[in-house]
Short mmCIF file of C-alpha atoms and ligand atoms in Angstrom, two decimals:
data_model
loop_
_atom_site.label_atom_id
_atom_site.label_comp_id
_atom_site.label_asym_id
_atom_site.label_seq_id
_atom_site.Cartn_x
_atom_site.Cartn_y
_atom_site.Cartn_z
CA MET A 1180 -103.74 -79.45 -82.90
CA ALA A 1181 -106.85 -78.16 -85.14
CA GLU A 1182 -109.73 -77.25 -82.67
CA PHE A 1183 -112.37 -78.57 -85.13
CA LYS A 1184 -113.22 -82.21 -86.18
CA TYR A 1185 -111.51 -83.74 -89.00
CA ASP A 1186 -110.41 -86.75 -90.48
CA VAL A 1187 -107.17 -87.06 -92.72
CA LYS A 1188 -104.22 -89.69 -93.27
CA ASP A 1189 -101.68 -87.50 -91.57
CA LEU A 1190 -101.00 -83.88 -90.82
CA LYS A 1191 -97.32 -84.32 -91.25
CA LEU A 1192 -97.98 -84.34 -94.86
CA ALA A 1193 -99.24 -80.76 -94.77
CA SER A 1194 -96.23 -78.72 -95.94
CA GLU A 1195 -95.95 -81.00 -99.05
CA GLY A 1196 -99.50 -80.32 -99.52
CA LEU A 1197 -99.34 -76.41 -99.35
CA ARG A 1198 -96.32 -76.29 -101.65
CA ARG A 1199 -98.66 -78.22 -104.17
CA ILE A 1200 -101.56 -76.38 -103.64
CA GLU A 1201 -99.48 -73.01 -104.29
CA TRP A 1202 -97.99 -74.38 -107.40
CA SER A 1203 -101.41 -75.15 -108.78
CA GLN A 1204 -102.49 -71.53 -108.29
CA LYS A 1205 -100.17 -70.34 -110.51
CA GLU A 1206 -102.23 -71.87 -113.55
CA MET A 1207 -105.83 -70.52 -112.09
CA PRO A 1208 -105.61 -67.08 -113.19
CA VAL A 1209 -109.62 -66.74 -113.31
CA LEU A 1210 -109.67 -68.05 -109.32
CA ASN A 1211 -106.91 -65.69 -108.52
CA LYS A 1212 -109.15 -62.77 -109.76
CA ILE A 1213 -112.37 -64.01 -107.96
CA HIS A 1214 -110.01 -64.37 -104.88
CA GLU A 1215 -108.96 -60.88 -104.50
CA ARG A 1216 -112.44 -59.91 -105.01
CA PHE A 1217 -113.65 -62.13 -102.37
CA ILE A 1218 -111.09 -61.10 -99.87
CA LYS A 1219 -112.20 -57.63 -100.45
CA ASN A 1220 -115.78 -57.74 -100.50
CA LYS A 1221 -116.56 -60.99 -98.45
CA PRO A 1222 -119.70 -61.92 -100.47
CA LEU A 1223 -120.25 -65.18 -99.06
CA THR A 1224 -120.40 -64.15 -95.24
CA GLY A 1225 -123.03 -66.41 -93.79
CA MET A 1226 -122.74 -69.03 -95.89
CA LYS A 1227 -122.38 -72.43 -94.62
CA ILE A 1228 -120.90 -74.75 -97.23
CA GLY A 1229 -120.93 -78.65 -97.26
CA ALA A 1230 -118.48 -79.53 -100.09
CA CYS A 1231 -118.13 -82.87 -101.35
CA LEU A 1232 -115.55 -82.98 -104.06
CA HIS A 1233 -112.47 -84.40 -105.26
CA VAL A 1234 -109.53 -83.46 -102.87
CA THR A 1235 -106.89 -82.10 -104.65
CA THR A 1236 -104.89 -78.86 -105.19
CA GLU A 1237 -107.35 -77.18 -106.95
CA THR A 1238 -109.82 -78.29 -104.54
CA ALA A 1239 -107.89 -76.75 -101.62
CA TYR A 1240 -107.69 -73.34 -103.41
CA LEU A 1241 -111.44 -73.21 -104.03
CA ALA A 1242 -112.31 -73.98 -100.56
CA LYS A 1243 -109.58 -71.08 -99.36
CA ILE A 1244 -111.38 -68.74 -101.73
CA LEU A 1245 -114.46 -69.65 -100.28
CA LYS A 1246 -113.31 -69.20 -96.61
CA ASP A 1247 -111.67 -66.09 -97.53
CA GLY A 1248 -114.97 -64.86 -99.38
CA GLY A 1249 -116.75 -65.13 -95.71
CA ALA A 1250 -117.99 -68.82 -96.08
CA ASP A 1251 -117.61 -71.56 -93.26
CA ILE A 1252 -116.84 -74.53 -95.13
CA ALA A 1253 -116.77 -78.34 -94.49
CA MET A 1254 -115.41 -80.54 -97.15
CA CYS A 1255 -115.41 -84.33 -97.81
CA ALA A 1256 -114.34 -86.48 -100.75
CA SER A 1257 -116.73 -87.26 -103.44
CA ASN A 1258 -114.58 -90.77 -104.49
CA PRO A 1259 -112.81 -92.85 -101.83
CA LEU A 1260 -109.79 -93.23 -104.17
CA SER A 1261 -109.19 -89.39 -105.46
CA THR A 1262 -108.00 -87.80 -102.16
CA GLN A 1263 -104.91 -86.12 -102.14
CA ASP A 1264 -103.80 -87.29 -98.63
CA ASP A 1265 -101.18 -84.23 -98.32
CA VAL A 1266 -103.86 -81.61 -99.55
CA ALA A 1267 -106.19 -82.81 -97.06
CA ALA A 1268 -103.88 -82.54 -94.29
CA ALA A 1269 -102.96 -78.81 -95.91
CA MET A 1270 -106.58 -78.31 -95.86
CA VAL A 1271 -106.61 -78.99 -91.84
CA SER A 1272 -103.56 -77.63 -90.80
CA GLU A 1273 -102.77 -74.77 -93.11
CA TYR A 1274 -106.75 -73.35 -94.05
CA GLU A 1275 -108.38 -74.34 -91.09
CA ILE A 1276 -111.22 -76.16 -92.91
CA PRO A 1277 -112.77 -79.35 -91.31
CA THR A 1278 -111.98 -81.94 -93.81
CA PHE A 1279 -112.93 -85.64 -94.06
CA SER A 1280 -111.16 -87.43 -96.43
CA ILE A 1281 -108.65 -90.19 -96.61
CA ARG A 1282 -107.36 -91.66 -99.82
CA GLY A 1283 -108.62 -95.54 -100.19
CA GLU A 1284 -111.26 -95.04 -97.34
CA ASP A 1285 -113.74 -97.84 -97.59
CA ASN A 1286 -117.06 -97.28 -97.99
CA ASP A 1287 -118.40 -97.00 -94.66
CA THR A 1288 -115.54 -94.44 -94.05
CA TYR A 1289 -116.86 -92.51 -97.26
CA TYR A 1290 -120.23 -92.61 -96.10
CA ASP A 1291 -119.20 -91.57 -92.62
CA HIS A 1292 -117.31 -88.35 -94.17
CA LEU A 1293 -120.34 -87.29 -95.86
CA SER A 1294 -122.54 -87.42 -92.75
CA LYS A 1295 -119.49 -85.53 -90.72
CA VAL A 1296 -120.31 -82.65 -93.18
CA CYS A 1297 -124.21 -82.81 -92.76
CA ASP A 1298 -123.44 -82.71 -89.11
CA PHE A 1299 -121.89 -79.42 -89.77
CA GLU A 1300 -125.39 -78.30 -91.06
CA PRO A 1301 -124.60 -76.27 -94.47
CA ASN A 1302 -126.99 -73.99 -95.70
CA MET A 1303 -125.37 -74.67 -99.05
CA THR A 1304 -124.39 -77.96 -100.72
CA MET A 1305 -121.42 -77.81 -103.33
CA ASP A 1306 -121.22 -81.64 -105.04
CA ASP A 1307 -119.13 -83.42 -107.77
CA GLY A 1308 -121.68 -86.23 -108.27
CA ALA A 1309 -124.38 -85.16 -106.33
CA ASP A 1310 -123.81 -87.67 -103.23
CA MET A 1311 -124.19 -85.04 -100.62
CA VAL A 1312 -127.58 -83.94 -101.96
CA ALA A 1313 -128.37 -87.73 -102.16
CA MET A 1314 -127.46 -88.33 -98.63
CA ILE A 1315 -129.44 -85.08 -97.54
CA HIS A 1316 -132.56 -85.97 -99.22
CA GLN A 1317 -132.54 -89.84 -98.34
CA GLU A 1318 -131.14 -89.64 -94.99
CA ARG A 1319 -130.86 -86.12 -93.41
CA ASN A 1320 -134.42 -84.62 -93.94
CA GLU A 1321 -133.89 -82.16 -91.15
CA LEU A 1322 -131.21 -80.05 -92.80
CA ILE A 1323 -133.30 -79.08 -95.60
CA ASP A 1324 -135.31 -76.45 -94.18
CA ASN A 1325 -132.04 -74.71 -93.72
CA ILE A 1326 -130.80 -75.10 -97.10
CA LEU A 1327 -130.61 -71.93 -99.78
CA GLY A 1328 -129.35 -74.02 -102.67
CA GLY A 1329 -126.59 -76.22 -104.12
CA SER A 1330 -124.39 -76.64 -107.04
CA GLU A 1331 -123.10 -79.57 -109.06
CA GLU A 1332 -120.41 -79.78 -111.41
CA THR A 1333 -120.56 -83.15 -113.10
CA THR A 1334 -122.84 -84.73 -115.71
CA THR A 1335 -123.43 -87.76 -113.54
CA GLY A 1336 -124.58 -85.61 -110.61
CA ILE A 1337 -126.71 -83.40 -113.02
CA ILE A 1338 -128.41 -86.74 -114.32
CA ARG A 1339 -129.19 -87.80 -110.90
CA LEU A 1340 -130.67 -84.15 -109.84
CA ARG A 1341 -132.81 -84.22 -113.12
CA SER A 1342 -134.06 -87.37 -112.11
CA LEU A 1343 -134.94 -86.29 -108.49
CA ALA A 1344 -136.66 -83.30 -110.02
CA SER A 1345 -138.50 -84.89 -112.01
CA GLN A 1346 -140.26 -86.98 -109.51
CA ASN A 1347 -140.85 -83.74 -107.76
CA LYS A 1348 -138.23 -84.63 -104.97
CA LEU A 1349 -135.65 -82.21 -104.99
CA LYS A 1350 -136.29 -79.86 -101.71
CA TYR A 1351 -133.94 -77.19 -102.89
CA PRO A 1352 -132.89 -75.43 -106.01
CA VAL A 1353 -129.40 -76.49 -107.62
CA ILE A 1354 -127.22 -74.64 -110.13
CA ASP A 1355 -125.92 -76.83 -112.71
CA VAL A 1356 -122.47 -75.69 -113.11
CA ASN A 1357 -121.82 -78.67 -115.50
CA ASP A 1358 -123.96 -76.93 -117.71
CA ALA A 1359 -121.75 -73.74 -118.26
CA ASP A 1360 -119.95 -73.51 -121.54
CA THR A 1361 -117.08 -72.95 -119.68
CA LYS A 1362 -117.64 -76.12 -117.59
CA HIS A 1363 -118.17 -78.92 -119.83
CA LEU A 1364 -116.53 -77.47 -123.21
CA PHE A 1365 -113.24 -77.43 -121.29
CA ASP A 1366 -113.05 -79.49 -118.19
CA ASN A 1367 -115.12 -82.58 -119.93
CA ARG A 1368 -113.14 -82.31 -123.00
CA TYR A 1369 -109.61 -81.06 -122.30
CA GLY A 1370 -109.60 -82.05 -118.94
CA THR A 1371 -110.61 -85.46 -119.03
CA GLY A 1372 -109.02 -86.14 -122.37
CA GLN A 1373 -105.39 -85.14 -121.05
CA SER A 1374 -105.65 -86.68 -117.14
CA THR A 1375 -107.46 -89.90 -118.51
CA LEU A 1376 -104.16 -90.76 -120.81
CA ASP A 1377 -102.02 -89.29 -117.87
CA GLY A 1378 -103.81 -91.80 -115.60
CA ILE A 1379 -103.41 -94.78 -117.91
CA THR A 1380 -100.16 -93.69 -118.86
CA ARG A 1381 -98.92 -93.49 -115.32
CA ALA A 1382 -100.49 -96.81 -114.20
CA THR A 1383 -99.01 -99.02 -117.41
CA ASN A 1384 -96.42 -96.57 -119.17
CA ILE A 1385 -97.95 -98.19 -122.56
CA LEU A 1386 -97.41 -96.93 -126.03
CA TRP A 1387 -100.21 -95.06 -127.35
CA ALA A 1388 -98.88 -94.79 -130.91
CA GLY A 1389 -100.22 -97.73 -133.04
CA LYS A 1390 -102.61 -99.29 -130.27
CA THR A 1391 -106.23 -99.70 -130.86
CA VAL A 1392 -108.26 -97.93 -128.24
CA VAL A 1393 -111.88 -98.22 -127.58
CA VAL A 1394 -113.50 -95.34 -126.33
CA ALA A 1395 -117.03 -96.08 -124.95
CA GLY A 1396 -119.48 -92.83 -124.95
CA TYR A 1397 -118.77 -89.93 -127.35
CA GLY A 1398 -120.03 -86.98 -124.75
CA TRP A 1399 -117.67 -84.08 -124.13
CA CYS A 1400 -115.28 -86.62 -122.33
CA GLY A 1401 -115.41 -89.11 -124.94
CA LYS A 1402 -114.34 -86.54 -127.47
CA GLY A 1403 -111.51 -85.19 -125.72
CA ILE A 1404 -110.09 -88.86 -124.75
CA ALA A 1405 -110.83 -89.77 -128.37
CA LYS A 1406 -108.79 -86.47 -129.71
CA ARG A 1407 -105.77 -86.98 -127.29
CA ALA A 1408 -105.56 -90.88 -128.17
CA SER A 1409 -105.30 -90.27 -131.86
CA GLY A 1410 -103.08 -87.32 -131.29
CA MET A 1411 -100.67 -89.80 -129.82
CA GLY A 1412 -100.98 -91.98 -132.71
CA SER A 1413 -103.74 -94.60 -131.61
CA HIS A 1414 -106.04 -96.07 -133.93
CA VAL A 1415 -109.59 -94.87 -132.13
CA ILE A 1416 -112.55 -96.91 -132.02
CA VAL A 1417 -115.61 -95.07 -130.66
CA THR A 1418 -118.88 -97.09 -129.50
CA GLU A 1419 -122.24 -95.20 -128.73
CA VAL A 1420 -125.91 -95.69 -128.13
CA ASP A 1421 -126.79 -92.32 -129.11
CA SER A 1422 -126.96 -92.10 -133.32
CA VAL A 1423 -126.36 -88.22 -133.35
CA LYS A 1424 -123.16 -88.85 -131.11
CA ALA A 1425 -122.22 -91.59 -133.17
CA LEU A 1426 -122.58 -89.76 -136.36
CA GLU A 1427 -120.43 -86.93 -135.13
CA ALA A 1428 -117.71 -89.45 -134.02
CA VAL A 1429 -118.00 -91.22 -137.74
CA MET A 1430 -117.61 -87.31 -139.46
CA ASP A 1431 -114.99 -86.88 -136.78
CA GLY A 1432 -113.05 -89.78 -138.45
CA TYR A 1433 -113.26 -92.41 -136.10
CA ARG A 1434 -114.35 -95.89 -136.62
CA VAL A 1435 -117.86 -96.58 -134.86
CA MET A 1436 -118.94 -99.87 -134.12
CA LYS A 1437 -120.99 -102.17 -131.48
CA MET A 1438 -119.35 -102.79 -128.47
CA ALA A 1439 -119.54 -106.43 -129.12
CA ASP A 1440 -117.49 -106.08 -132.22
CA ALA A 1441 -115.12 -103.49 -130.64
CA ALA A 1442 -114.32 -106.21 -127.94
CA LYS A 1443 -112.69 -108.44 -130.45
CA VAL A 1444 -110.31 -105.66 -131.80
CA GLY A 1445 -109.53 -103.47 -128.89
CA GLU A 1446 -106.28 -103.17 -126.82
CA VAL A 1447 -107.06 -100.58 -124.49
CA PHE A 1448 -110.71 -99.60 -123.52
CA ILE A 1449 -111.91 -96.47 -122.11
CA THR A 1450 -115.57 -96.16 -120.59
CA VAL A 1451 -116.86 -92.59 -120.31
CA THR A 1452 -120.69 -93.10 -120.74
CA GLY A 1453 -122.18 -92.39 -117.44
CA GLY A 1454 -124.05 -95.41 -117.54
CA MET A 1455 -123.66 -98.94 -115.94
CA ASN A 1456 -121.75 -102.23 -117.77
CA ALA A 1457 -120.53 -100.55 -120.88
CA ILE A 1458 -118.02 -103.50 -120.58
CA GLY A 1459 -120.38 -106.43 -119.52
CA ARG A 1460 -120.08 -109.87 -119.39
CA GLU A 1461 -120.60 -110.53 -123.23
CA VAL A 1462 -117.86 -108.25 -123.83
CA ILE A 1463 -115.66 -109.62 -121.26
CA LYS A 1464 -116.07 -112.98 -122.93
CA ASN A 1465 -114.83 -111.62 -126.35
CA LEU A 1466 -111.74 -109.62 -125.08
CA LYS A 1467 -108.41 -110.17 -126.79
CA SER A 1468 -105.82 -111.68 -124.23
CA GLY A 1469 -103.78 -108.34 -122.86
CA ALA A 1470 -106.52 -106.09 -122.99
CA ILE A 1471 -106.41 -103.21 -120.76
CA ILE A 1472 -109.80 -101.63 -119.41
CA ALA A 1473 -110.21 -98.61 -117.72
CA ASN A 1474 -113.14 -96.17 -116.70
CA SER A 1475 -112.94 -92.38 -116.66
CA GLY A 1476 -116.58 -92.14 -115.75
CA HIS A 1477 -117.91 -90.71 -112.46
CA PHE A 1478 -118.99 -94.09 -110.97
CA ASN A 1479 -117.30 -97.49 -110.85
CA VAL A 1480 -120.21 -99.01 -112.62
CA GLU A 1481 -119.27 -98.55 -116.12
CA ILE A 1482 -117.21 -102.14 -116.19
CA ASP A 1483 -119.04 -105.04 -114.53
CA ILE A 1484 -116.13 -106.01 -112.17
CA ASP A 1485 -118.50 -108.62 -110.55
CA ALA A 1486 -118.76 -110.40 -114.05
CA LEU A 1487 -115.06 -110.21 -114.64
CA GLU A 1488 -114.24 -111.87 -111.40
CA ASP A 1489 -116.69 -114.42 -112.21
CA GLU A 1490 -115.23 -115.25 -115.61
CA SER A 1491 -111.60 -115.28 -114.04
CA ASP A 1492 -109.75 -118.41 -112.67
CA SER A 1493 -107.66 -116.07 -110.65
CA SER A 1494 -106.80 -112.38 -110.31
CA LYS A 1495 -103.58 -110.71 -108.65
CA ASP A 1496 -102.37 -106.89 -108.18
CA ILE A 1497 -99.42 -106.83 -110.38
CA LEU A 1498 -98.77 -103.09 -110.43
CA ASN A 1499 -100.03 -100.23 -107.92
CA PHE A 1500 -103.18 -99.42 -110.41
CA VAL A 1501 -102.98 -102.61 -112.35
CA LYS A 1502 -105.00 -105.95 -111.49
CA GLN A 1503 -104.48 -108.90 -113.69
CA TYR A 1504 -107.31 -111.13 -114.30
CA THR A 1505 -106.76 -114.78 -115.85
CA LEU A 1506 -109.87 -116.20 -117.33
CA TYR A 1507 -110.90 -119.70 -117.49
CA ASP A 1508 -109.76 -120.11 -120.98
CA GLY A 1509 -106.25 -118.71 -120.19
CA ARG A 1510 -106.57 -115.11 -121.43
CA GLN A 1511 -105.27 -112.28 -119.26
CA ILE A 1512 -107.46 -108.93 -118.70
CA PHE A 1513 -105.92 -106.01 -117.09
CA LEU A 1514 -108.31 -103.82 -115.04
CA LEU A 1515 -106.96 -100.37 -114.14
CA GLY A 1516 -107.57 -98.42 -110.68
CA GLU A 1517 -110.55 -100.81 -109.52
CA GLY A 1518 -112.71 -99.44 -112.17
CA ARG A 1519 -112.94 -95.97 -110.59
CA LEU A 1520 -111.96 -93.00 -112.42
CA ILE A 1521 -108.74 -93.43 -113.60
CA ASN A 1522 -107.40 -89.87 -114.09
CA LEU A 1523 -108.00 -89.12 -110.52
CA THR A 1524 -106.72 -92.70 -109.18
CA ALA A 1525 -103.65 -92.86 -110.98
CA ALA A 1526 -102.85 -89.48 -111.73
CA GLU A 1527 -103.61 -86.11 -110.23
CA GLY A 1528 -107.41 -85.51 -112.22
CA HIS A 1529 -107.42 -82.47 -114.74
CA PRO A 1530 -105.01 -79.96 -114.97
CA SER A 1531 -105.10 -76.55 -112.88
CA GLY A 1532 -105.63 -74.62 -115.94
CA VAL A 1533 -108.79 -76.15 -116.54
CA MET A 1534 -110.08 -76.66 -112.98
CA ASP A 1535 -109.79 -72.83 -112.91
CA LEU A 1536 -112.66 -72.71 -115.12
CA SER A 1537 -114.60 -75.36 -113.40
CA PHE A 1538 -114.16 -74.06 -110.03
CA ALA A 1539 -114.86 -70.37 -110.96
CA GLY A 1540 -118.04 -71.72 -111.97
CA GLN A 1541 -118.43 -73.29 -108.47
CA ALA A 1542 -117.24 -70.21 -106.51
CA LEU A 1543 -119.62 -67.90 -108.65
CA ALA A 1544 -122.45 -70.13 -108.32
CA ALA A 1545 -121.99 -69.91 -104.60
CA GLU A 1546 -122.28 -66.48 -104.89
CA TYR A 1547 -125.14 -66.44 -107.09
CA ILE A 1548 -127.23 -68.71 -104.49
CA LYS A 1549 -126.68 -66.29 -101.84
CA ASN A 1550 -127.86 -63.54 -103.72
CA ASN A 1551 -130.67 -65.02 -105.51
CA ASN A 1552 -132.07 -68.12 -103.49
CA MET A 1553 -135.00 -66.41 -102.75
CA ASN A 1554 -136.22 -66.17 -106.37
CA LEU A 1555 -135.05 -69.96 -107.35
CA ASN A 1556 -137.71 -72.76 -107.01
CA ASN A 1557 -136.67 -76.24 -106.35
CA ALA A 1558 -135.37 -77.42 -109.63
CA VAL A 1559 -131.96 -77.47 -111.65
CA HIS A 1560 -130.97 -74.16 -112.83
CA SER A 1561 -128.54 -73.24 -115.36
CA LEU A 1562 -125.77 -70.65 -114.41
CA PRO A 1563 -126.46 -67.47 -115.86
CA VAL A 1564 -124.82 -66.54 -119.04
CA GLU A 1565 -123.41 -63.37 -118.12
CA ILE A 1566 -121.30 -65.56 -115.29
CA ASP A 1567 -120.23 -68.05 -118.21
CA LYS A 1568 -118.95 -65.32 -120.36
CA GLU A 1569 -117.57 -63.08 -117.56
CA ILE A 1570 -115.37 -66.62 -116.76
CA ALA A 1571 -114.15 -66.97 -120.20
CA LEU A 1572 -113.07 -63.37 -120.34
CA LEU A 1573 -111.29 -63.76 -117.24
CA LYS A 1574 -109.71 -66.61 -118.56
CA LEU A 1575 -108.60 -64.84 -121.87
CA GLN A 1576 -107.28 -61.96 -119.97
CA GLY A 1577 -105.25 -64.42 -118.14
CA MET A 1578 -103.85 -66.12 -121.04
CA ASP A 1579 -103.27 -62.33 -122.68
CA VAL A 1580 -105.67 -63.27 -125.51
CA GLY A 1581 -107.55 -59.69 -126.66
CA ILE A 1582 -110.67 -60.28 -128.73
CA ASP A 1583 -112.87 -57.91 -130.77
CA ILE A 1584 -116.14 -56.14 -129.57
CA LEU A 1585 -118.99 -55.57 -132.09
CA THR A 1586 -119.33 -51.81 -133.61
CA GLU A 1587 -122.71 -50.34 -132.96
CA GLU A 1588 -123.45 -50.76 -136.92
CA GLN A 1589 -122.57 -54.48 -136.33
CA GLU A 1590 -124.88 -54.84 -133.20
CA LYS A 1591 -127.56 -53.08 -135.00
CA TYR A 1592 -127.40 -55.45 -137.84
CA LEU A 1593 -127.43 -58.83 -135.90
CA SER A 1594 -130.30 -57.61 -133.89
CA SER A 1595 -132.34 -56.68 -137.12
CA TRP A 1596 -134.71 -58.81 -139.39
CA ASP A 1597 -135.32 -56.64 -142.11
CA ILE A 1598 -132.05 -56.25 -143.80
CA GLY A 1599 -131.66 -59.04 -146.47
CA THR A 1600 -130.10 -59.63 -149.73
N1 ADE B 1093 -112.22 -83.55 -111.08
C1 ADE B 1093 -111.19 -83.94 -112.40
N2 ADE B 1093 -110.19 -83.45 -111.76
C2 ADE B 1093 -110.06 -82.99 -110.80
C3 ADE B 1093 -109.26 -81.85 -109.97
N3 ADE B 1093 -107.82 -82.08 -110.33
N4 ADE B 1093 -109.74 -81.36 -108.81
C4 ADE B 1093 -110.95 -81.48 -108.70
N5 ADE B 1093 -111.84 -82.22 -109.00
C5 ADE B 1093 -111.49 -82.86 -110.33
#
């Protein structure tokens, strides 16, 4: 029996969790290297990290690395439906990490778990969606003086933090891990691209070939999803509010149209806008019968579920992650995973091979905060580019890929202005 507080579903699941965590490590050469160094040098000694992340095999490995690097760590989930219960159990009984997360927890339990991590009095926060920072700023101000900094890994969290900072209300420095090239270019694009289709496939087993798939939002996540769906033979339509992104989608070869028009022809809808009500009441009124709607954005606000319920005569769960809504005119709409991020609800989230990069960013951000917090003001800061490059290089080495080095002559040319035609 662990001698610290925790709240997980069932400790008996721990051995299965450990097996899966160890399997995922095989795909994470960058974290493996960081782990070796952290075990040796203990660079995080003195850090108390309060982490609010999706509790998956990759997250468990990150937590172990931080702990082996000298930090104390407590963990809660960053989404009520993304926890892998066997992993949470292994974190408690195998790694002795206070963990508070149960798959399917209700909203009150979700926030109670966040506050349990606050009770641990962290001097650093590590977020995926900024819920920990938000709770500390809204309800747990007494912790702020002790906090050296935080790190945040997702676009939605960064938008929230920038909004806080723009009102001069951010009370400690936060490192924007999402902004690192080795994060958003890979996790958002290849991770969300693959895991979103994986989640929808596991939930429905649909054939993608020949389907008309509407992707709402053409940021890095939307780009990844559109490319993967297209590769599976789907006809992809993109909807956007940003003119540059819409133009990119057009030139990447997709049809771009207003959501109101896409509503009438789409068969599968995937939202990754980061905003709210991308599929709102008017869209719902125009969907074809049989339309499947899913969200892969961070929060469950991209599909207006209240409107869907309002417009429906009845609804029932027909498969594990599929709810059938029958509208008053008889049309049937299928909502996946309660509108929560489908890649973590119905599948296992991003593959380890890509979390390797994102979590290398998180681990090195923790070390950076420990060493540099005294020079950082209360703002959102980029992860230094040298760290980004180091992560990419380690990944290339792990993949056995070599790259060239500039000669002195080439370096000189690139830094000169006077050599022209
Ligand atoms: N976000 C998306 N996929 C994830 C994963 N596998 N682990 C943790 N966070 C994630």
